């Protein structure tokens, strides 16, 4: 074994902490996984073709069994995808029903049945008219008591959810989209898609939404869908033993999660293509579409809203738009881009503050945020109601029953516009501090709600301008007997702009919005708004909040491939390597190497001093072979080992390069037991992915993204010089190029927040001290 000195570049304590995040991460070698799957297919094909009919061509029972096995094997994937889609749809419907009931429980209860929400309790009455429903009882007729009970329920819901997450399933917190992107890229995160994560997230998500926290359920829906896919597919050996097939299932599940969240199966497929994975085959696309379709059909069959709609804010528009409105559509697009940049920047900076000061108090933080949101939001009619219900109101046309709380009345239009503007500002602040707290929390619906309130406000202003000047200027093209401006469409477009701005996705949002409305006439305005949003985001250098969360958490994920670093890979490669000589080691020495090192693999080099690269063997494969060998009576600790095959040894077994642990058990035992030398060559990847040391770093990054190796070896004319992993590339981009630095340093934001925090705690201490003195005087 040769070992070069280990040198770590010390650039300060902060950079050391950045690098330290990556030390415990492991990733999947997609090339190795592909080799394993290829070998399985070849062996299975040989097995099937070896089964022939009888001597005279007659049909034998074994032949019939193998044909049935082929049919079942071909249909298994589709059956599993169908089962996953049905489970996702059923789970989404149950969560929607429970969420609606808990949200209404904060205001009152149904006398006819405590399990009914307000809509079902007052089924024959318009739900806006609370006074006309005798079955629905408010908790109190006193406004102050109503406010207190509302806030009390919000705090109780958030406490229950945060406590369950902290105690049972910590991975149930947050959105989950960032982590799933990394998992699909090959990052191993044990337990993130487990059964208990699914159960706790499904239980706590309705509580969180009902508590009034400015978070959504669409992001967590993707996480729960992937949990369903992982749990269900894990019951089948075909998927549980194959990372590649499991990745296909998770990709399809993520599409189904978006499909049930927005009632948009095609939008879900596009979301999985545009946002979730960079390796998307046609086969995966069809499975994603089928899974999303089954999930949507299941949700539609359960009909959780008893309205025939898949989501509560699904609407239909009858009127057309006018070309002069493009001016105002551009304003909405600009708002979406600015909102996305603001949200990403300040939410990440508050996340840094949370990690530093609030990491040990997740339950207190969640309860405080819910209480604060309830206290502030109760006074505003657009903050008091559920965000999903609020969007269903803001999206409507005034002529279609959309006059909620005089929303369409011209006499109070400026009061309504002011209320919408205040709701927009307050909601932005609440989303900044709420998204990322340790409860299930998404960013989709809060962003759409912010865009909807702003867009509806703009629509009311434009409608007021038209009403005051119906025959002048740009409004002269409007027909006199038909309403010219539809404020609901502005809310709809504002929601699309805000969602695109914070997530940095475009095509997916267009399709989702089209599937929500079914109005083909508003596809062009939606595209204009989203293109303006994208242009503003590109100008400001904004990345999606999911990608920023990946960078903040230090996950090994490569996303950018358009950056020129102008350096060779030799600047990034690791030279402190643990290598294995092709011959000359004994089992005892290999055991010592495994015990004393923690690397994931070992390059195999020549023994002539030239350090010629001959192959690469993974730690898991080496451990597997040694465990098998030590169980044999002919093998001892002093048995010599060889990583090099003889000239005729390839013919001794059914050998395929890179066979790894997928080799048949009986073949492996025969190979290990028939020689005085432990033959390790079948488990050695004799054709590892190698590059020259002069190759630009950008090309190596593309190899990692498109081929997915765990490690790339660096050589010069056959001589090993080093190796590079995704971790090494990310370390370099973070520490050397300073990519994680923002234009406004995090320390400035933290300084401001800490000053405010210090002032608040000081004032609280003064109030407590004053109260104690007053009590003592009495």
XYZ file of C-alpha atoms in Angstrom:
778
model
C 0.000 0.000 0.000
C 1.276 3.463 -0.853
C 0.091 6.508 0.991
C 0.929 10.105 0.168
C 0.990 12.852 2.820
C -2.352 14.347 3.731
C -2.414 18.123 3.357
C -5.422 20.287 4.104
C -5.484 23.880 2.913
C -6.249 26.077 5.917
C -8.117 29.183 4.836
C -9.787 30.061 8.089
C -12.299 28.604 10.470
C -15.299 29.438 8.277
C -13.961 27.565 5.262
C -13.069 24.605 7.466
C -16.680 24.432 8.616
C -17.829 24.512 4.990
C -15.579 21.609 4.074
C -16.464 19.681 7.219
C -20.069 19.368 6.082
C -19.102 16.999 3.282
C -16.999 14.515 5.209
C -19.800 12.113 6.153
C -21.631 12.202 2.820
C -21.788 9.179 0.546
C -23.024 9.045 -3.009
C -24.134 6.368 -5.435
C -21.820 5.404 -8.269
C -24.277 5.389 -11.168
C -21.746 3.867 -13.558
C -21.165 0.942 -11.202
C -24.898 0.607 -10.686
C -25.405 0.501 -14.461
C -22.783 -2.230 -14.764
C -24.503 -4.266 -12.077
C -27.876 -3.892 -13.788
C -26.361 -4.810 -17.154
C -24.861 -7.966 -15.705
C -28.172 -8.932 -14.134
C -29.964 -8.500 -17.456
C -27.362 -10.569 -19.300
C -27.540 -13.433 -16.806
C -31.325 -13.347 -16.770
C -31.432 -13.347 -20.563
C -29.090 -16.331 -20.706
C -31.204 -18.129 -18.140
C -34.401 -17.534 -20.083
C -32.901 -18.533 -23.403
C -31.501 -21.714 -21.914
C -35.029 -22.975 -21.296
C -36.219 -24.664 -24.473
C -39.146 -26.840 -25.343
C -39.017 -30.590 -25.213
C -36.965 -32.769 -27.601
C -39.761 -32.739 -30.183
C -40.721 -29.114 -29.674
C -43.539 -29.895 -27.266
C -44.534 -27.386 -24.626
C -43.146 -28.241 -21.209
C -44.314 -27.022 -17.836
C -40.964 -25.343 -17.200
C -41.153 -23.496 -20.516
C -44.661 -22.225 -19.714
C -43.501 -21.107 -16.269
C -40.600 -19.133 -17.749
C -42.925 -17.411 -20.256
C -45.281 -16.420 -17.455
C -42.310 -15.196 -15.465
C -41.267 -12.995 -18.382
C -44.752 -11.477 -18.636
C -44.983 -10.841 -14.884
C -41.500 -9.339 -14.855
C -42.396 -6.983 -17.695
C -45.634 -5.884 -15.997
C -44.239 -5.551 -12.484
C -42.932 -2.018 -12.966
C -46.284 -0.740 -14.207
C -48.136 -2.485 -11.409
C -45.837 -0.929 -8.820
C -46.213 2.510 -10.407
C -50.011 2.111 -10.399
C -50.035 1.128 -6.736
C -47.805 4.057 -5.831
C -49.988 6.511 -7.749
C -53.154 5.249 -6.050
C -51.561 5.562 -2.594
C -50.339 9.088 -3.365
C -53.786 10.184 -4.528
C -55.532 8.684 -1.497
C -53.038 10.263 0.899
C -53.449 13.677 -0.748
C -57.255 13.478 -0.527
C -57.201 12.571 3.171
C -54.764 15.374 3.956
C -56.972 17.889 2.114
C -60.071 16.804 4.030
C -58.358 16.944 7.436
C -56.733 20.283 6.633
C -60.048 21.907 5.760
C -61.650 20.650 8.978
C -58.798 21.805 11.200
C -58.656 25.214 9.500
C -62.354 25.841 10.183
C -62.052 24.489 13.733
C -60.188 27.634 14.734
C -63.327 29.708 14.103
C -66.132 27.387 15.212
C -67.729 23.973 14.975
C -70.665 22.250 13.290
C -73.585 21.534 15.595
C -74.921 18.773 13.342
C -71.614 16.888 13.331
C -68.303 17.871 14.885
C -66.409 16.131 12.081
C -67.832 18.450 9.393
C -66.041 21.565 8.261
C -67.910 24.782 7.561
C -68.458 24.068 3.876
C -70.085 20.692 4.484
C -71.940 21.913 7.542
C -73.520 24.730 5.526
C -73.760 22.834 2.263
C -76.954 24.521 1.039
C -75.782 28.042 1.898
C -73.087 30.166 0.317
C -70.086 29.669 2.579
C -69.388 33.411 2.714
C -72.654 33.974 4.551
C -71.824 32.742 8.050
C -74.861 34.399 9.605
C -77.255 32.424 7.421
C -76.055 29.020 8.634
C -77.643 27.938 11.898
C -75.657 24.696 12.049
C -72.297 26.449 12.187
C -71.563 27.853 15.637
C -68.749 30.288 16.338
C -66.788 29.679 19.517
C -67.890 33.039 20.858
C -69.853 36.107 19.808
C -67.247 38.413 21.332
C -64.589 39.502 18.856
C -61.801 39.521 21.428
C -62.691 35.994 22.553
C -62.812 34.831 18.928
C -59.345 36.283 18.374
C -57.975 34.602 21.518
C -59.403 31.172 20.607
C -58.143 31.539 17.034
C -54.597 32.218 18.246
C -54.840 29.466 20.891
C -55.764 26.842 18.309
C -52.959 28.030 16.025
C -50.404 27.685 18.819
C -51.723 24.252 19.804
C -51.599 22.941 16.241
C -48.050 24.183 15.673
C -46.869 22.818 19.031
C -48.250 19.355 18.266
C -46.712 19.282 14.813
C -43.282 20.542 15.891
C -43.162 18.184 18.867
C -44.009 15.131 16.733
C -41.388 16.069 14.152
C -38.705 16.651 16.761
C -39.496 13.484 18.724
C -40.156 10.922 16.003
C -39.098 11.980 12.507
C -36.742 14.921 12.122
C -36.682 14.477 8.344
C -40.395 15.332 8.210
C -39.487 19.005 8.658
C -39.169 21.405 5.772
C -40.207 21.040 2.175
C -38.003 18.140 1.106
C -37.579 19.177 -2.517
C -33.921 20.128 -2.072
C -33.070 16.811 -0.466
C -34.974 14.810 -3.078
C -33.067 16.566 -5.853
C -29.855 15.418 -4.197
C -31.184 11.885 -3.667
C -32.098 11.633 -7.354
C -28.584 12.816 -8.161
C -27.128 9.973 -6.053
C -26.800 11.444 -2.563
C -27.487 8.856 0.164
C -29.698 10.118 2.993
C -30.873 7.187 5.095
C -34.289 7.570 6.647
C -35.346 10.601 4.631
C -37.799 8.531 2.591
C -38.659 6.101 5.382
C -42.019 4.893 6.661
C -42.058 7.000 9.815
C -41.125 10.112 7.883
C -44.164 9.490 5.680
C -46.485 8.884 8.648
C -45.378 11.884 10.697
C -45.337 14.260 7.738
C -48.831 13.134 6.705
C -50.082 13.680 10.263
C -48.394 17.005 10.936
C -48.885 18.724 7.572
C -52.633 19.366 8.145
C -51.815 20.712 11.606
C -49.199 23.084 10.218
C -51.448 24.398 7.442
C -54.361 24.790 9.847
C -52.169 26.644 12.336
C -51.992 29.506 9.859
C -48.222 29.452 9.406
C -47.224 31.050 6.111
C -46.152 27.756 4.594
C -47.718 25.465 2.020
C -48.372 21.780 1.492
C -47.313 21.452 -2.159
C -43.587 21.041 -1.494
C -44.179 18.512 1.296
C -46.586 16.724 -1.069
C -43.609 15.931 -3.293
C -41.663 14.608 -0.307
C -44.561 12.462 0.892
C -45.104 11.137 -2.628
C -41.462 10.075 -2.822
C -41.793 8.462 0.607
C -44.756 6.477 -0.698
C -42.732 5.472 -3.751
C -39.757 4.404 -1.659
C -41.836 2.432 0.859
C -43.996 0.661 -1.721
C -41.183 -0.057 -4.196
C -38.964 -1.220 -1.314
C -41.312 -4.166 -0.854
C -40.166 -5.540 -4.224
C -36.640 -6.945 -4.583
C -36.366 -5.672 -8.133
C -36.388 -2.076 -6.892
C -34.928 -2.411 -3.404
C -31.675 -3.856 -4.805
C -31.295 -1.412 -7.696
C -30.485 2.255 -7.213
C -31.234 3.003 -10.848
C -34.724 1.517 -10.815
C -35.479 3.147 -7.489
C -34.455 6.489 -8.970
C -37.013 5.979 -11.753
C -39.692 5.270 -9.159
C -38.798 8.340 -7.102
C -38.838 10.535 -10.201
C -42.290 9.243 -11.113
C -43.433 9.759 -7.515
C -42.256 13.370 -7.491
C -44.314 13.995 -10.623
C -47.368 12.477 -8.928
C -46.783 14.651 -5.856
C -47.021 17.848 -7.910
C -49.937 16.401 -9.891
C -52.121 15.887 -6.799
C -51.011 19.212 -5.306
C -52.172 21.259 -8.306
C -54.444 18.816 -10.126
C -51.979 18.964 -13.008
C -50.569 15.597 -14.161
C -48.733 17.056 -17.167
C -47.379 19.874 -15.014
C -46.123 17.273 -12.549
C -44.193 15.461 -15.256
C -42.653 18.713 -16.474
C -41.762 19.661 -12.900
C -39.849 16.413 -12.461
C -38.033 17.109 -15.733
C -37.292 20.814 -15.193
C -36.613 20.879 -11.478
C -36.032 17.463 -9.936
C -33.674 15.422 -12.104
C -31.062 16.000 -14.790
C -31.162 12.389 -16.021
C -34.586 11.874 -17.558
C -35.198 9.086 -20.071
C -38.270 8.525 -22.211
C -39.107 5.416 -20.185
C -39.001 7.444 -16.981
C -41.193 10.116 -18.559
C -43.899 7.582 -19.443
C -43.814 6.077 -15.967
C -43.966 9.542 -14.422
C -46.954 10.446 -16.538
C -48.728 7.177 -15.729
C -48.048 7.536 -11.992
C -49.272 11.158 -12.046
C -52.356 10.125 -13.982
C -53.271 7.335 -11.555
C -52.714 9.649 -8.582
C -54.882 12.367 -10.133
C -57.659 9.933 -11.032
C -57.631 8.579 -7.467
C -57.827 12.103 -6.061
C -60.660 12.952 -8.431
C -62.558 9.805 -7.461
C -62.304 10.645 -3.761
C -63.409 14.237 -4.573
C -62.250 15.782 -1.273
C -63.902 19.174 -1.915
C -67.195 17.678 -3.212
C -67.010 20.186 -6.048
C -65.620 18.011 -8.820
C -62.394 20.043 -8.729
C -58.986 18.601 -7.967
C -57.792 21.656 -6.026
C -59.707 24.294 -4.141
C -58.440 27.238 -6.204
C -59.227 25.736 -9.600
C -61.132 28.287 -11.731
C -62.358 28.879 -15.268
C -62.255 32.175 -17.165
C -64.778 33.066 -19.863
C -63.676 36.537 -20.952
C -60.761 37.368 -23.207
C -57.950 39.815 -22.483
C -56.878 42.986 -24.308
C -53.459 43.773 -25.741
C -53.102 46.981 -23.745
C -53.133 44.847 -20.579
C -49.667 43.553 -21.497
C -48.335 46.706 -19.834
C -49.795 45.607 -16.512
C -48.821 41.992 -17.109
C -45.215 43.156 -17.378
C -45.595 44.864 -14.000
C -46.702 41.541 -12.513
C -43.684 39.832 -14.092
C -41.335 42.407 -12.621
C -42.912 41.895 -9.209
C -42.425 38.140 -9.509
C -38.727 38.521 -10.294
C -38.160 41.008 -7.474
C -40.103 38.879 -5.012
C -38.092 35.786 -5.916
C -34.784 37.569 -5.436
C -35.906 39.110 -2.137
C -37.294 35.853 -0.781
C -34.264 33.733 -1.679
C -31.773 36.221 -0.261
C -33.469 37.029 3.018
C -34.822 33.553 3.706
C -31.338 32.084 3.398
C -29.954 34.766 5.662
C -32.642 34.121 8.232
C -31.862 30.409 7.899
C -28.292 31.212 8.922
C -29.635 33.122 11.923
C -31.954 30.205 12.763
C -29.086 27.730 12.589
C -26.967 29.846 14.896
C -29.525 30.873 17.522
C -32.698 28.759 17.213
C -31.438 25.293 16.281
C -32.035 23.929 19.791
C -35.535 25.410 20.134
C -37.576 24.185 17.134
C -40.845 23.742 19.068
C -40.676 27.167 20.695
C -39.881 28.734 17.338
C -42.836 27.059 15.606
C -45.273 28.019 18.356
C -43.989 31.600 18.399
C -44.319 31.929 14.633
C -47.835 30.482 14.619
C -48.904 32.733 17.490
C -47.393 35.788 15.839
C -49.006 34.917 12.514
C -52.398 34.416 14.156
C -52.206 37.641 16.141
C -51.206 39.710 13.134
C -53.250 37.958 10.499
C -56.591 37.923 12.296
C -57.057 41.638 11.703
C -56.730 41.301 7.910
C -59.488 39.473 6.049
C -57.076 38.114 3.443
C -54.602 36.823 6.024
C -57.178 35.331 8.361
C -58.506 32.755 5.894
C -56.519 29.769 4.637
C -54.152 30.633 1.782
C -55.659 28.050 -0.552
C -59.173 29.301 0.159
C -57.933 32.852 -0.262
C -56.589 32.105 -3.729
C -59.867 30.459 -4.728
C -61.569 33.747 -3.816
C -59.038 36.052 -5.446
C -58.935 34.061 -8.689
C -62.675 34.246 -9.328
C -64.508 36.537 -11.682
C -66.806 38.944 -9.895
C -69.803 37.716 -11.913
C -69.219 34.099 -10.795
C -69.905 34.445 -7.087
C -66.550 36.023 -6.322
C -67.779 38.987 -4.292
C -66.267 37.798 -1.029
C -66.580 40.406 1.710
C -67.399 43.140 -0.850
C -64.266 42.336 -2.854
C -65.943 43.442 -6.110
C -67.799 46.502 -4.815
C -66.599 49.737 -6.414
C -67.621 51.768 -3.370
C -64.964 50.081 -1.214
C -62.393 49.281 -3.910
C -59.647 51.456 -2.435
C -60.169 49.981 1.009
C -59.942 46.496 -0.486
C -56.835 47.439 -2.481
C -55.179 48.785 0.667
C -56.044 45.606 2.536
C -54.567 43.509 -0.289
C -51.377 45.575 -0.306
C -50.975 45.226 3.472
C -51.632 41.496 3.200
C -48.918 41.217 0.533
C -46.293 43.022 2.624
C -47.105 41.142 5.841
C -47.234 37.775 4.073
C -43.811 38.346 2.524
C -42.313 39.032 5.934
C -44.017 36.018 7.486
C -42.900 33.682 4.692
C -39.295 34.884 5.030
C -39.147 33.881 8.688
C -41.495 30.851 8.513
C -40.168 28.846 5.572
C -37.466 26.583 6.927
C -38.763 26.157 10.461
C -38.755 22.599 11.781
C -42.234 21.609 10.658
C -43.493 20.438 7.240
C -43.316 23.614 5.203
C -43.571 24.385 1.508
C -43.010 27.579 -0.462
C -45.354 27.036 -3.433
C -48.712 28.156 -2.030
C -47.366 31.011 0.159
C -45.639 32.474 -2.890
C -48.753 32.035 -5.002
C -50.845 33.661 -2.263
C -48.484 36.649 -2.187
C -48.641 36.975 -5.956
C -52.430 36.604 -5.890
C -52.960 39.431 -3.390
C -50.583 41.724 -5.265
C -52.089 40.807 -8.633
C -55.655 41.312 -7.425
C -54.628 44.714 -6.077
C -53.200 45.662 -9.472
C -56.359 44.369 -11.142
C -58.565 46.499 -8.877
C -56.465 49.586 -9.641
C -56.644 48.951 -13.406
C -60.387 48.331 -13.176
C -60.812 51.611 -11.289
C -58.860 53.454 -13.994
C -61.116 51.950 -16.640
C -64.269 52.832 -14.686
C -63.186 56.470 -14.398
C -61.985 56.742 -18.017
C -63.982 54.198 -20.032
C -63.747 55.983 -23.392
C -60.291 57.530 -23.291
C -56.748 56.370 -23.899
C -56.019 52.668 -23.931
C -59.489 51.801 -22.610
C -61.228 53.006 -25.757
C -60.971 49.528 -27.297
C -63.175 48.018 -24.578
C -66.772 47.153 -25.408
C -69.218 49.372 -23.505
C -71.615 46.590 -22.460
C -69.009 44.040 -21.311
C -66.659 44.308 -18.281
C -63.256 45.284 -19.682
C -60.985 44.257 -16.795
C -61.133 40.972 -14.885
C -59.191 41.464 -11.611
C -59.255 37.722 -10.941
C -56.990 37.076 -13.926
C -54.442 39.514 -12.497
C -54.424 37.526 -9.261
C -53.963 34.360 -11.288
C -51.030 35.819 -13.257
C -49.499 37.339 -10.128
C -49.545 33.925 -8.457
C -47.782 32.414 -11.473
C -45.154 35.170 -11.418
C -44.399 34.771 -7.717
C -44.137 30.987 -7.980
C -41.815 31.230 -10.966
C -39.736 33.912 -9.294
C -39.014 31.938 -6.132
C -38.564 28.514 -7.754
C -36.959 29.732 -11.015
C -39.102 27.465 -13.194
C -41.056 28.621 -16.246
C -42.463 25.931 -18.526
C -43.819 23.937 -15.599
C -45.677 26.959 -14.227
C -47.227 27.678 -17.627
C -48.589 24.156 -17.879
C -49.755 24.051 -14.248
C -51.625 27.321 -14.656
C -53.166 26.125 -17.899
C -54.347 22.906 -16.255
C -55.754 24.903 -13.335
C -57.892 27.150 -15.530
C -58.364 25.315 -18.798
C -58.375 28.775 -20.400
C -56.239 28.560 -23.507
C -56.699 32.270 -24.126
C -54.558 33.122 -21.080
C -51.589 31.016 -22.087
C -49.953 33.954 -23.890
C -50.310 36.375 -20.925
C -48.944 33.675 -18.621
C -45.932 33.166 -20.889
C -45.292 36.921 -21.073
C -45.447 37.277 -17.296
C -43.113 34.340 -16.697
C -40.595 35.463 -19.311
C -40.428 38.889 -17.674
C -40.039 37.199 -14.284
C -37.212 35.057 -15.608
C -35.495 38.059 -17.194
C -35.614 39.992 -13.914
C -34.338 36.981 -12.004
C -31.497 36.454 -14.471
C -30.574 40.138 -14.280
C -30.433 39.971 -10.479
C -28.484 36.688 -10.560
C -31.130 34.828 -8.568
C -31.171 31.053 -8.237
C -34.125 28.978 -7.105
C -34.745 28.673 -3.401
C -34.370 24.873 -3.614
C -30.892 25.225 -5.107
C -29.946 27.824 -2.502
C -31.114 25.485 0.252
C -28.914 22.740 -1.207
C -25.938 25.063 -1.120
C -26.740 26.314 2.372
C -27.056 22.785 3.779
C -23.855 21.680 2.079
C -25.285 18.810 0.041
C -22.987 17.432 -2.685
C -24.981 18.574 -5.695
C -23.649 20.041 -8.937
C -26.112 22.259 -10.727
C -24.232 24.888 -12.714
C -22.473 23.808 -15.892
C -22.109 27.217 -17.572
C -19.393 28.546 -15.279
C -15.814 28.773 -16.566
C -13.224 28.202 -13.847
C -10.245 28.161 -16.237
C -8.284 25.681 -14.167
C -7.242 22.063 -14.791
C -8.579 19.214 -12.699
C -5.124 18.809 -11.144
C -5.878 21.924 -9.042
C -8.854 20.184 -7.455
C -7.858 16.520 -7.361
C -6.980 14.721 -4.155
C -3.425 13.400 -4.010
C -3.461 11.795 -0.539
C -4.513 8.423 -1.893
C -4.712 4.976 -0.372
C -3.685 2.590 -3.140
C -3.415 -1.200 -3.285
C -0.583 -3.013 -5.110
C -1.821 -5.519 -7.654
C 0.043 -8.344 -5.871
C 2.005 -8.855 -2.669
C -0.692 -8.312 -0.033
C -2.157 -10.890 2.326
C -5.660 -11.025 3.761
C -4.362 -9.812 7.120
C -2.875 -6.708 5.505
C -6.087 -5.974 3.611
C -8.043 -6.241 6.855
C -5.674 -3.754 8.471
C -6.104 -1.361 5.559
C -9.890 -1.529 5.809
C -9.743 -1.012 9.550
C -7.380 1.967 9.414
C -8.982 3.849 6.506
C -12.456 5.209 5.837
C -12.307 5.885 2.103
C -14.959 4.499 -0.250
C -12.564 2.815 -2.674
C -8.971 1.977 -3.517
C -7.107 2.394 -6.818
C -5.118 -0.707 -7.797
C -1.609 0.103 -9.067
C 1.410 -1.795 -10.348
C 4.246 -3.003 -8.110
C 7.076 -1.849 -10.389
C 7.257 1.608 -8.828
C 5.683 3.313 -11.859
C 2.328 3.674 -10.082
C 0.548 2.466 -13.208
C -3.223 2.423 -12.763
C -4.638 -1.088 -13.227
C -8.134 -0.745 -11.781
C -10.328 0.387 -8.922
C -12.136 -1.614 -6.235
C -14.784 -0.250 -3.916
C -14.642 -0.638 -0.163
C -17.957 -2.516 -0.085
C -16.797 -4.986 -2.736
C -13.494 -5.610 -0.953
C -15.272 -6.134 2.366
C -17.696 -8.534 0.699
C -14.932 -10.688 -0.814
C -12.915 -10.870 2.391
C -15.959 -11.882 4.427
C -16.737 -14.632 1.944
C -13.135 -15.819 1.802
C -12.684 -16.045 5.553
C -15.670 -18.392 5.788
C -13.839 -20.942 3.614
C -11.673 -23.613 5.237
C -8.909 -23.226 2.626
C -8.416 -19.504 3.368
C -6.442 -18.050 6.262
C -5.189 -14.653 7.331
C -1.895 -15.403 5.571
C -3.463 -16.280 2.216
C -1.927 -14.073 -0.504
C -4.211 -11.831 -2.563
C -4.097 -10.921 -6.230
C -5.993 -8.224 -8.098
C -4.616 -9.279 -11.506
C -6.217 -12.055 -13.606
C -4.202 -14.720 -15.333
C -4.113 -14.986 -19.085
C -6.743 -17.739 -19.178
C -8.715 -17.006 -16.052
C -11.394 -14.950 -17.814
C -12.690 -18.166 -19.292
C -12.988 -19.904 -15.923
C -16.098 -17.979 -14.932
C -18.892 -16.133 -16.646
C -16.987 -12.872 -16.347
C -18.134 -9.372 -17.180
C -15.817 -6.452 -16.236
C -17.043 -4.676 -13.150
C -19.221 -7.595 -12.039
C -18.886 -6.486 -8.415
C -21.166 -8.053 -5.802
C -23.777 -8.825 -8.438
C -21.829 -11.982 -9.357
C -23.811 -15.154 -8.693
C -23.257 -16.545 -5.219
C -22.327 -20.043 -6.425
C -19.860 -18.692 -9.010
C -18.272 -16.430 -6.402
C -17.817 -19.286 -3.929
C -16.364 -21.543 -6.618
C -13.848 -18.896 -7.646
C -12.744 -18.214 -4.066
C -12.454 -21.864 -3.065
C -10.443 -23.235 -5.972
C -7.073 -21.590 -5.496
C -4.324 -21.038 -2.963
C -4.403 -17.341 -3.892
C -7.417 -15.138 -3.155
C -8.480 -13.932 -6.588
C -9.992 -10.465 -6.360
C -9.852 -9.459 -10.024
C -13.536 -10.133 -10.893
C -14.568 -7.508 -8.335
C -12.084 -4.941 -9.645
C -13.338 -2.349 -12.111
C -10.536 -2.716 -14.637
C -11.870 0.153 -16.778
C -12.519 2.979 -14.283
C -13.411 6.429 -15.524
C -10.128 8.336 -15.925
C -9.157 11.781 -17.168
C -5.883 13.552 -17.837
C -4.646 16.015 -15.257
C -4.804 18.867 -17.795
C -8.529 18.437 -18.458
C -10.546 21.589 -17.562
C -12.593 21.394 -14.389
C -15.816 22.268 -16.243
C -15.557 19.073 -18.314
C -15.079 16.997 -15.177
C -18.174 18.621 -13.658
C -20.160 17.640 -16.754
C -18.923 14.053 -16.425
C -20.159 13.961 -12.835
C -23.553 15.389 -13.783
C -24.222 13.319 -16.880
C -22.594 9.996 -16.023
C -22.817 10.004 -12.231
C -19.556 8.316 -11.139
C -18.622 8.350 -7.476
C -14.993 9.005 -8.285
C -12.956 10.008 -11.335
C -9.292 8.951 -11.381
C -6.653 11.300 -12.746
C -3.690 9.856 -14.634
C -0.831 10.942 -16.871
C 0.220 8.380 -19.514
C -1.179 5.566 -17.407
C 0.405 6.680 -14.116
C -2.003 7.491 -11.301
C -1.760 11.098 -10.134
C -4.882 11.556 -8.009
C -8.650 11.310 -7.881
C -11.532 13.743 -7.715
C -15.055 13.396 -6.307
C -18.126 15.626 -6.303
C -17.198 16.680 -2.783
C -13.798 17.902 -3.950
C -15.342 19.974 -6.739
C -17.893 21.576 -4.408
C -15.227 22.306 -1.799
C -13.220 24.137 -4.421
C -16.168 26.118 -5.787
C -17.197 27.185 -2.278
C -13.827 28.005 -0.790
C -11.657 29.095 -3.699
C -14.132 30.858 -5.975
C -16.346 32.167 -3.177
C -19.582 31.205 -4.924
C -21.492 31.074 -1.688
C -20.834 34.758 -1.013
C -23.779 37.026 -1.673
C -23.667 40.664 -2.705
C -24.823 41.576 0.771
C -22.857 39.509 3.250
C -24.788 37.330 5.683
C -22.943 38.860 8.619
C -24.600 42.224 7.931
C -28.036 40.654 8.099
C -27.147 38.621 11.170
C -25.825 41.757 12.830
C -29.089 43.583 12.278
C -31.179 40.634 13.476
C -28.969 40.149 16.531
C -29.304 43.819 17.419
C -33.088 43.565 17.158
C -33.022 40.324 19.155
C -30.860 41.919 21.864
C -33.177 44.932 22.044
C -36.278 42.715 22.343
C -34.751 40.538 25.074
C -33.581 43.635 26.953
C -37.065 45.192 26.812
C -38.610 41.888 27.905
C -36.203 41.750 30.833
C -37.165 45.314 31.791
C -40.862 44.442 31.659
C -40.327 41.363 33.845
C -38.262 43.365 36.341
C -40.902 46.119 36.486
C -43.642 43.554 37.059
C -41.714 41.970 39.894
C -41.215 45.355 41.581
C -44.910 46.173 41.278
C -45.854 42.803 42.766
C -43.455 43.291 45.696
C -44.893 46.750 46.447
C -48.345 45.269 46.705
